[in-house]
mmCIF file of C-alpha atoms in Angstrom:
data_model
loop_
_atom_site.group_PDB
_atom_site.id
_atom_site.type_symbol
_atom_site.label_atom_id
_atom_site.label_comp_id
_atom_site.label_asym_id
_atom_site.label_seq_id
_atom_site.Cartn_x
_atom_site.Cartn_y
_atom_site.Cartn_z
ATOM 1 C CA UNK A 1 -2.198 9.607 -8.226
ATOM 2 C CA UNK A 2 -4.243 11.906 -10.175
ATOM 3 C CA UNK A 3 -5.016 15.646 -9.094
ATOM 4 C CA UNK A 4 -8.520 16.518 -9.572
ATOM 5 C CA UNK A 5 -9.511 17.632 -12.483
ATOM 6 C CA UNK A 6 -9.763 21.521 -13.901
ATOM 7 C CA UNK A 7 -12.987 23.259 -13.299
ATOM 8 C CA UNK A 8 -16.129 22.864 -15.651
ATOM 9 C CA UNK A 9 -18.992 24.109 -15.614
ATOM 10 C CA UNK A 10 -22.735 22.723 -15.154
ATOM 11 C CA UNK A 11 -24.388 21.484 -17.828
ATOM 12 C CA UNK A 12 -28.236 22.078 -15.828
ATOM 13 C CA UNK A 13 -29.339 22.557 -12.560
ATOM 14 C CA UNK A 14 -32.800 22.465 -11.156
ATOM 15 C CA UNK A 15 -35.287 22.121 -8.203
ATOM 16 C CA UNK A 16 -37.103 18.849 -7.303
ATOM 17 C CA UNK A 17 -40.031 19.404 -4.995
ATOM 18 C CA UNK A 18 -39.484 16.021 -2.881
ATOM 19 C CA UNK A 19 -41.932 16.953 -0.069
ATOM 20 C CA UNK A 20 -44.889 19.472 0.652
ATOM 21 C CA UNK A 21 -42.031 21.285 2.758
ATOM 22 C CA UNK A 22 -38.668 20.535 0.979
ATOM 23 C CA UNK A 23 -37.534 21.240 -2.374
ATOM 24 C CA UNK A 24 -33.815 20.146 -3.429
ATOM 25 C CA UNK A 25 -31.342 21.744 -5.515
ATOM 26 C CA UNK A 26 -29.520 19.415 -8.145
ATOM 27 C CA UNK A 27 -26.759 19.900 -10.793
ATOM 28 C CA UNK A 28 -25.835 17.659 -13.896
ATOM 29 C CA UNK A 29 -22.412 17.989 -14.956
ATOM 30 C CA UNK A 30 -20.013 16.201 -17.420
ATOM 31 C CA UNK A 31 -20.955 13.924 -20.269
ATOM 32 C CA UNK A 32 -24.861 13.810 -20.552
ATOM 33 C CA UNK A 33 -24.434 10.196 -22.178
ATOM 34 C CA UNK A 34 -21.929 9.088 -19.540
ATOM 35 C CA UNK A 35 -22.170 6.454 -16.965
ATOM 36 C CA UNK A 36 -24.019 8.325 -14.193
ATOM 37 C CA UNK A 37 -22.828 8.862 -10.511
ATOM 38 C CA UNK A 38 -24.352 10.567 -7.932
ATOM 39 C CA UNK A 39 -22.260 12.845 -5.302
ATOM 40 C CA UNK A 40 -23.482 12.697 -1.686
ATOM 41 C CA UNK A 41 -22.251 15.745 0.526
ATOM 42 C CA UNK A 42 -21.432 15.542 4.049
ATOM 43 C CA UNK A 43 -22.225 17.189 7.087
ATOM 44 C CA UNK A 44 -25.183 16.447 7.375
ATOM 45 C CA UNK A 45 -26.007 20.192 6.394
ATOM 46 C CA UNK A 46 -22.814 20.810 4.741
ATOM 47 C CA UNK A 47 -24.000 21.278 1.049
ATOM 48 C CA UNK A 48 -22.212 21.091 -2.177
ATOM 49 C CA UNK A 49 -19.429 23.135 -3.419
ATOM 50 C CA UNK A 50 -18.336 23.674 -6.955
ATOM 51 C CA UNK A 51 -14.961 21.567 -6.563
ATOM 52 C CA UNK A 52 -17.023 18.544 -5.737
ATOM 53 C CA UNK A 53 -17.638 17.717 -9.386
ATOM 54 C CA UNK A 54 -13.835 18.008 -10.414
ATOM 55 C CA UNK A 55 -13.391 14.262 -8.625
ATOM 56 C CA UNK A 56 -15.131 12.950 -12.142
ATOM 57 C CA UNK A 57 -13.976 12.912 -15.490
ATOM 58 C CA UNK A 58 -16.457 15.233 -17.439
ATOM 59 C CA UNK A 59 -15.554 13.266 -20.822
ATOM 60 C CA UNK A 60 -16.626 10.017 -19.180
ATOM 61 C CA UNK A 61 -18.998 10.483 -16.282
ATOM 62 C CA UNK A 62 -22.438 12.423 -16.001
ATOM 63 C CA UNK A 63 -22.193 13.542 -12.375
ATOM 64 C CA UNK A 64 -25.239 14.405 -10.445
ATOM 65 C CA UNK A 65 -24.848 16.572 -7.171
ATOM 66 C CA UNK A 66 -27.258 17.951 -5.020
ATOM 67 C CA UNK A 67 -27.992 20.059 -1.683
ATOM 68 C CA UNK A 68 -29.700 17.807 0.846
ATOM 69 C CA UNK A 69 -32.775 18.736 2.495
ATOM 70 C CA UNK A 70 -32.142 22.242 4.502
ATOM 71 C CA UNK A 71 -28.750 22.663 3.130
ATOM 72 C CA UNK A 72 -27.233 24.824 0.664
ATOM 73 C CA UNK A 73 -29.627 25.851 -2.126
ATOM 74 C CA UNK A 74 -32.390 23.376 -0.993
ATOM 75 C CA UNK A 75 -35.219 25.247 0.774
ATOM 76 C CA UNK A 76 -36.070 25.884 3.122
ATOM 77 C CA UNK A 77 -33.053 26.697 4.797
ATOM 78 C CA UNK A 78 -31.764 24.880 7.780
ATOM 79 C CA UNK A 79 -35.525 23.216 7.979
ATOM 80 C CA UNK A 80 -35.366 20.398 10.545
ATOM 81 C CA UNK A 81 -39.289 19.444 9.455
ATOM 82 C CA UNK A 82 -39.349 15.918 7.319
ATOM 83 C CA UNK A 83 -35.716 15.931 7.549
ATOM 84 C CA UNK A 84 -34.456 12.363 8.425
ATOM 85 C CA UNK A 85 -31.972 9.908 6.935
ATOM 86 C CA UNK A 86 -34.713 7.963 5.430
ATOM 87 C CA UNK A 87 -36.334 11.144 3.847
ATOM 88 C CA UNK A 88 -32.992 11.732 2.256
ATOM 89 C CA UNK A 89 -32.548 8.242 0.829
ATOM 90 C CA UNK A 90 -36.008 8.700 -0.460
ATOM 91 C CA UNK A 91 -35.147 11.860 -2.255
ATOM 92 C CA UNK A 92 -31.751 10.132 -3.817
ATOM 93 C CA UNK A 93 -34.081 7.519 -5.321
ATOM 94 C CA UNK A 94 -36.785 10.527 -6.277
ATOM 95 C CA UNK A 95 -33.950 12.307 -7.984
ATOM 96 C CA UNK A 96 -32.575 8.964 -9.956
ATOM 97 C CA UNK A 97 -36.436 8.566 -11.384
ATOM 98 C CA UNK A 98 -36.985 12.421 -12.161
ATOM 99 C CA UNK A 99 -33.736 12.002 -14.325
ATOM 100 C CA UNK A 100 -34.398 8.821 -15.790
ATOM 101 C CA UNK A 101 -31.466 7.179 -14.743
ATOM 102 C CA UNK A 102 -31.793 3.208 -14.171
ATOM 103 C CA UNK A 103 -28.290 2.530 -12.036
ATOM 104 C CA UNK A 104 -25.694 4.962 -10.858
ATOM 105 C CA UNK A 105 -22.401 4.842 -9.192
ATOM 106 C CA UNK A 106 -22.906 6.306 -5.593
ATOM 107 C CA UNK A 107 -20.207 8.300 -4.090
ATOM 108 C CA UNK A 108 -19.928 9.750 -0.690
ATOM 109 C CA UNK A 109 -17.430 10.963 2.289
ATOM 110 C CA UNK A 110 -18.214 11.569 6.157
ATOM 111 C CA UNK A 111 -21.925 11.570 6.507
ATOM 112 C CA UNK A 112 -21.981 11.116 2.717
ATOM 113 C CA UNK A 113 -20.676 7.708 3.436
ATOM 114 C CA UNK A 114 -23.305 7.319 5.939
ATOM 115 C CA UNK A 115 -25.920 7.964 3.397
ATOM 116 C CA UNK A 116 -24.531 6.081 0.610
ATOM 117 C CA UNK A 117 -24.611 2.907 2.695
ATOM 118 C CA UNK A 118 -28.620 3.730 3.636
ATOM 119 C CA UNK A 119 -29.374 4.105 -0.020
ATOM 120 C CA UNK A 120 -27.553 1.355 -1.134
ATOM 121 C CA UNK A 121 -28.485 -1.052 1.438
ATOM 122 C CA UNK A 122 -31.924 -0.384 0.866
ATOM 123 C CA UNK A 123 -31.639 -0.116 -3.113
ATOM 124 C CA UNK A 124 -28.680 -2.214 -4.049
ATOM 125 C CA UNK A 125 -30.333 -2.751 -7.266
ATOM 126 C CA UNK A 126 -29.833 0.659 -8.067
ATOM 127 C CA UNK A 127 -26.363 0.908 -7.345
ATOM 128 C CA UNK A 128 -23.264 -0.506 -10.185
ATOM 129 C CA UNK A 129 -20.519 0.485 -7.172
ATOM 130 C CA UNK A 130 -19.486 2.666 -4.254
ATOM 131 C CA UNK A 131 -16.971 4.995 -3.665
ATOM 132 C CA UNK A 132 -16.676 5.585 0.504
ATOM 133 C CA UNK A 133 -14.609 8.057 2.240
ATOM 134 C CA UNK A 134 -14.149 8.650 5.780
ATOM 135 C CA UNK A 135 -16.408 6.120 7.031
ATOM 136 C CA UNK A 136 -19.073 7.576 9.581
ATOM 137 C CA UNK A 137 -21.797 4.888 10.615
ATOM 138 C CA UNK A 138 -23.901 7.191 13.251
ATOM 139 C CA UNK A 139 -23.240 4.785 15.845
ATOM 140 C CA UNK A 140 -23.317 6.427 19.434
ATOM 141 C CA UNK A 141 -19.566 5.166 20.053
ATOM 142 C CA UNK A 142 -18.459 7.761 17.124
ATOM 143 C CA UNK A 143 -20.619 10.561 18.142
ATOM 144 C CA UNK A 144 -19.317 10.285 21.705
ATOM 145 C CA UNK A 145 -15.771 10.125 20.607
ATOM 146 C CA UNK A 146 -16.184 13.122 18.756
ATOM 147 C CA UNK A 147 -18.593 15.270 20.363
ATOM 148 C CA UNK A 148 -18.050 14.178 23.854
ATOM 149 C CA UNK A 149 -15.038 12.680 24.985
ATOM 150 C CA UNK A 150 -12.121 10.909 23.057
ATOM 151 C CA UNK A 151 -10.949 13.954 20.320
ATOM 152 C CA UNK A 152 -11.080 16.698 23.130
ATOM 153 C CA UNK A 153 -7.483 14.610 24.081
ATOM 154 C CA UNK A 154 -6.091 15.671 21.130
ATOM 155 C CA UNK A 155 -7.508 19.338 20.414
ATOM 156 C CA UNK A 156 -7.936 20.192 23.996
ATOM 157 C CA UNK A 157 -7.856 23.761 22.981
ATOM 158 C CA UNK A 158 -10.076 23.666 20.297
ATOM 159 C CA UNK A 159 -12.497 21.510 22.390
ATOM 160 C CA UNK A 160 -12.308 24.436 25.053
ATOM 161 C CA UNK A 161 -13.934 26.781 22.712
ATOM 162 C CA UNK A 162 -16.709 24.181 21.799
ATOM 163 C CA UNK A 163 -17.588 23.389 25.329
ATOM 164 C CA UNK A 164 -17.364 27.072 26.808
ATOM 165 C CA UNK A 165 -20.714 27.699 25.274
ATOM 166 C CA UNK A 166 -22.571 25.438 27.224
ATOM 167 C CA UNK A 167 -23.228 25.642 31.082
ATOM 168 C CA UNK A 168 -20.843 23.653 33.195
ATOM 169 C CA UNK A 169 -24.056 21.617 34.720
ATOM 170 C CA UNK A 170 -25.317 20.499 30.821
ATOM 171 C CA UNK A 171 -21.737 19.414 29.809
ATOM 172 C CA UNK A 172 -22.552 15.788 30.597
ATOM 173 C CA UNK A 173 -24.609 15.522 26.916
ATOM 174 C CA UNK A 174 -22.846 17.981 24.946
ATOM 175 C CA UNK A 175 -25.061 17.240 21.792
ATOM 176 C CA UNK A 176 -28.172 17.379 23.830
ATOM 177 C CA UNK A 177 -27.227 20.890 25.385
ATOM 178 C CA UNK A 178 -26.417 22.131 21.812
ATOM 179 C CA UNK A 179 -29.674 21.103 20.666
ATOM 180 C CA UNK A 180 -31.387 22.382 22.918
ATOM 181 C CA UNK A 181 -29.757 26.120 21.870
ATOM 182 C CA UNK A 182 -29.801 25.394 18.292
ATOM 183 C CA UNK A 183 -33.448 24.725 17.890
ATOM 184 C CA UNK A 184 -34.616 27.074 20.800
ATOM 185 C CA UNK A 185 -35.818 30.659 20.376
ATOM 186 C CA UNK A 186 -33.010 32.919 21.028
ATOM 187 C CA UNK A 187 -31.485 33.794 17.972
ATOM 188 C CA UNK A 188 -28.157 35.190 19.528
ATOM 189 C CA UNK A 189 -27.550 32.217 20.976
ATOM 190 C CA UNK A 190 -28.352 30.110 18.124
ATOM 191 C CA UNK A 191 -25.708 31.506 15.891
ATOM 192 C CA UNK A 192 -23.114 31.602 18.752
ATOM 193 C CA UNK A 193 -23.691 27.703 19.042
ATOM 194 C CA UNK A 194 -23.638 27.336 15.279
ATOM 195 C CA UNK A 195 -20.304 29.014 14.951
ATOM 196 C CA UNK A 196 -18.874 27.106 17.801
ATOM 197 C CA UNK A 197 -20.201 23.761 17.036
ATOM 198 C CA UNK A 198 -18.887 24.109 13.130
ATOM 199 C CA UNK A 199 -15.772 25.584 14.358
ATOM 200 C CA UNK A 200 -15.084 22.634 16.372
ATOM 201 C CA UNK A 201 -15.354 20.445 13.098
ATOM 202 C CA UNK A 202 -13.548 22.526 10.468
ATOM 203 C CA UNK A 203 -10.828 22.668 13.107
ATOM 204 C CA UNK A 204 -10.380 19.001 13.322
ATOM 205 C CA UNK A 205 -10.801 18.128 9.735
ATOM 206 C CA UNK A 206 -7.360 18.152 8.405
ATOM 207 C CA UNK A 207 -3.989 16.751 9.469
ATOM 208 C CA UNK A 208 -2.574 19.924 9.869
ATOM 209 C CA UNK A 209 -4.909 22.643 11.343
ATOM 210 C CA UNK A 210 -5.947 24.952 8.438
ATOM 211 C CA UNK A 211 -6.876 28.529 9.644
ATOM 212 C CA UNK A 212 -8.623 29.012 6.293
ATOM 213 C CA UNK A 213 -10.774 26.183 6.608
ATOM 214 C CA UNK A 214 -11.683 27.249 9.936
ATOM 215 C CA UNK A 215 -12.913 30.508 8.595
ATOM 216 C CA UNK A 216 -15.775 28.609 6.955
ATOM 217 C CA UNK A 217 -17.522 28.139 10.018
ATOM 218 C CA UNK A 218 -17.932 32.337 10.278
ATOM 219 C CA UNK A 219 -20.469 32.321 7.480
ATOM 220 C CA UNK A 220 -23.653 32.089 9.749
ATOM 221 C CA UNK A 221 -25.912 30.844 7.148
ATOM 222 C CA UNK A 222 -23.595 27.883 6.450
ATOM 223 C CA UNK A 223 -23.018 27.207 10.097
ATOM 224 C CA UNK A 224 -26.455 27.142 11.000
ATOM 225 C CA UNK A 225 -27.473 24.828 8.452
ATOM 226 C CA UNK A 226 -24.599 22.545 9.228
ATOM 227 C CA UNK A 227 -25.059 22.579 13.249
ATOM 228 C CA UNK A 228 -28.571 22.352 13.404
ATOM 229 C CA UNK A 229 -29.288 19.481 10.925
ATOM 230 C CA UNK A 230 -25.950 17.754 12.262
ATOM 231 C CA UNK A 231 -27.155 17.865 15.746
ATOM 232 C CA UNK A 232 -30.769 16.827 14.719
ATOM 233 C CA UNK A 233 -29.638 13.843 13.000
ATOM 234 C CA UNK A 234 -27.283 12.955 16.070
ATOM 235 C CA UNK A 235 -29.483 13.281 18.739
ATOM 236 C CA UNK A 236 -32.034 11.017 17.132
ATOM 237 C CA UNK A 237 -29.168 8.542 16.190
ATOM 238 C CA UNK A 238 -30.144 8.985 12.734
ATOM 239 C CA UNK A 239 -33.669 7.277 13.018
ATOM 240 C CA UNK A 240 -31.794 3.933 12.791
ATOM 241 C CA UNK A 241 -30.634 0.966 14.957
ATOM 242 C CA UNK A 242 -27.198 1.431 16.428
ATOM 243 C CA UNK A 243 -24.763 -0.357 14.123
ATOM 244 C CA UNK A 244 -27.403 -0.961 11.459
ATOM 245 C CA UNK A 245 -25.494 0.275 8.469
ATOM 246 C CA UNK A 246 -22.157 -2.080 9.521
ATOM 247 C CA UNK A 247 -24.789 -5.201 10.458
ATOM 248 C CA UNK A 248 -26.427 -4.638 6.925
ATOM 249 C CA UNK A 249 -23.567 -4.363 5.151
ATOM 250 C CA UNK A 250 -23.832 -7.774 3.712
ATOM 251 C CA UNK A 251 -26.626 -6.641 1.556
ATOM 252 C CA UNK A 252 -23.834 -4.738 -0.983
ATOM 253 C CA UNK A 253 -21.061 -7.109 -0.482
ATOM 254 C CA UNK A 254 -21.490 -7.976 -4.138
ATOM 255 C CA UNK A 255 -21.057 -4.684 -5.460
ATOM 256 C CA UNK A 256 -17.871 -3.084 -6.233
ATOM 257 C CA UNK A 257 -16.447 -0.733 -3.421
ATOM 258 C CA UNK A 258 -13.489 1.581 -2.617
ATOM 259 C CA UNK A 259 -12.993 2.550 0.607
ATOM 260 C CA UNK A 260 -10.526 5.454 1.220
ATOM 261 C CA UNK A 261 -9.412 6.518 4.964
ATOM 262 C CA UNK A 262 -7.375 9.172 6.379
ATOM 263 C CA UNK A 263 -4.996 7.073 8.689
ATOM 264 C CA UNK A 264 -4.979 10.407 11.530
ATOM 265 C CA UNK A 265 -8.949 10.773 10.474
ATOM 266 C CA UNK A 266 -10.035 12.516 13.835
ATOM 267 C CA UNK A 267 -13.844 13.142 13.012
ATOM 268 C CA UNK A 268 -14.382 9.728 11.503
ATOM 269 C CA UNK A 269 -11.596 7.356 13.023
ATOM 270 C CA UNK A 270 -9.975 4.332 10.970
ATOM 271 C CA UNK A 271 -11.580 2.096 13.399
ATOM 272 C CA UNK A 272 -15.175 2.093 11.589
ATOM 273 C CA UNK A 273 -13.975 2.119 8.324
ATOM 274 C CA UNK A 274 -12.001 -1.325 9.285
ATOM 275 C CA UNK A 275 -15.179 -2.803 10.772
ATOM 276 C CA UNK A 276 -17.008 -1.905 7.909
ATOM 277 C CA UNK A 277 -14.439 -3.533 5.611
ATOM 278 C CA UNK A 278 -14.535 -6.529 7.716
ATOM 279 C CA UNK A 279 -17.993 -6.857 7.827
ATOM 280 C CA UNK A 280 -17.961 -6.639 3.798
ATOM 281 C CA UNK A 281 -15.660 -9.661 3.678
ATOM 282 C CA UNK A 282 -12.514 -7.974 4.045
ATOM 283 C CA UNK A 283 -9.506 -9.191 2.381
ATOM 284 C CA UNK A 284 -11.677 -12.714 1.213
ATOM 285 C CA UNK A 285 -14.186 -10.313 -0.774
ATOM 286 C CA UNK A 286 -12.452 -9.170 -3.964
ATOM 287 C CA UNK A 287 -15.141 -6.722 -4.904
ATOM 288 C CA UNK A 288 -13.799 -4.425 -1.950
ATOM 289 C CA UNK A 289 -10.667 -2.398 -1.761
ATOM 290 C CA UNK A 290 -9.722 -0.791 1.397
ATOM 291 C CA UNK A 291 -7.186 1.853 1.112
ATOM 292 C CA UNK A 292 -5.625 3.972 4.127
ATOM 293 C CA UNK A 293 -4.138 7.097 3.217
ATOM 294 C CA UNK A 294 -1.087 7.689 5.444
ATOM 295 C CA UNK A 295 -0.745 11.320 5.636
ATOM 296 C CA UNK A 296 -4.053 12.621 5.877
ATOM 297 C CA UNK A 297 -6.751 13.510 8.519
ATOM 298 C CA UNK A 298 -10.543 13.650 7.325
ATOM 299 C CA UNK A 299 -10.955 16.360 4.866
ATOM 300 C CA UNK A 300 -11.731 15.569 1.244
ATOM 301 C CA UNK A 301 -9.873 18.484 0.706
ATOM 302 C CA UNK A 302 -6.204 17.232 1.609
ATOM 303 C CA UNK A 303 -4.181 16.643 -1.400
ATOM 304 C CA UNK A 304 -3.788 12.989 -1.083
ATOM 305 C CA UNK A 305 -7.347 12.118 -0.388
ATOM 306 C CA UNK A 306 -8.307 14.430 -3.351
ATOM 307 C CA UNK A 307 -6.033 12.232 -5.609
ATOM 308 C CA UNK A 308 -7.063 8.995 -4.108
ATOM 309 C CA UNK A 309 -10.907 9.918 -4.823
ATOM 310 C CA UNK A 310 -10.151 10.890 -8.498
ATOM 311 C CA UNK A 311 -8.102 7.664 -8.819
ATOM 312 C CA UNK A 312 -11.061 5.631 -7.625
ATOM 313 C CA UNK A 313 -13.265 7.342 -9.789
ATOM 314 C CA UNK A 314 -10.937 6.461 -12.594
ATOM 315 C CA UNK A 315 -10.861 2.987 -11.856
ATOM 316 C CA UNK A 316 -14.659 2.559 -12.102
ATOM 317 C CA UNK A 317 -14.689 3.853 -15.604
ATOM 318 C CA UNK A 318 -15.076 0.177 -16.582
ATOM 319 C CA UNK A 319 -18.103 -0.510 -14.623
ATOM 320 C CA UNK A 320 -21.223 -0.131 -17.126
ATOM 321 C CA UNK A 321 -25.008 0.550 -15.771
#
């Protein structure tokens, strides 16, 4: 298992106007003539980090990273207007065309895996292969496990703080209750709920609770975009049929795909990644590799997950556009 690559700088960056409302920030890194690979961040609403480019060998890959609508440096910040799964899929395709890339490898974890599946199932001819981590397909059962009832059995102390900001009479649908407040006019309540929502996710993301990682939710700008956009997508079911991404996985089963899953992932439990693997043909499909990381949770920032992702990208060096 190889560690992430040493930090390296961005070659170029810019903004692409993708709608009358939204402009997305993007970066190009690594070898300008290298094999293109696009990184799709989590959340939705999480934004990219400098370390995200370090999974990709800069002497081989031309890596493309961008902040999805409303996230990170993209504008307008935390905006929900014209912000759906299919808007984001269109943005990926618009960015590919803007950068004059014919085909690329698609890399995404958590919500990034959702978006990777949505994009590749719509544009399989534009994909060389996929690297997916912590699979999330936005089915109602997945959402209710984490935000309503299930994960609270393992993290009752942190769930207490998550539910405390919602009145008892509204706790029957926590996502709906949060959405009302995250889209309301009470700015103090909005920030309070954004912090509580984001803290719940950061607290449960690693196998071992990381107090420093939880502090990320103390940044009100990050927490507001993260919570508002996530909740917006979740209460709307991602604007897709429940189970659609797994049902339509047959559209990409011819592509090389590596699935990496933390055994003790509480945010996106292994059941979903296993069902995707089976939908892709399971052991009968030699194009697909399914890898369980036995000592890890959900976060891409756990050492064993990081190393598995680097290894996956290195294995894909044999792929050509």
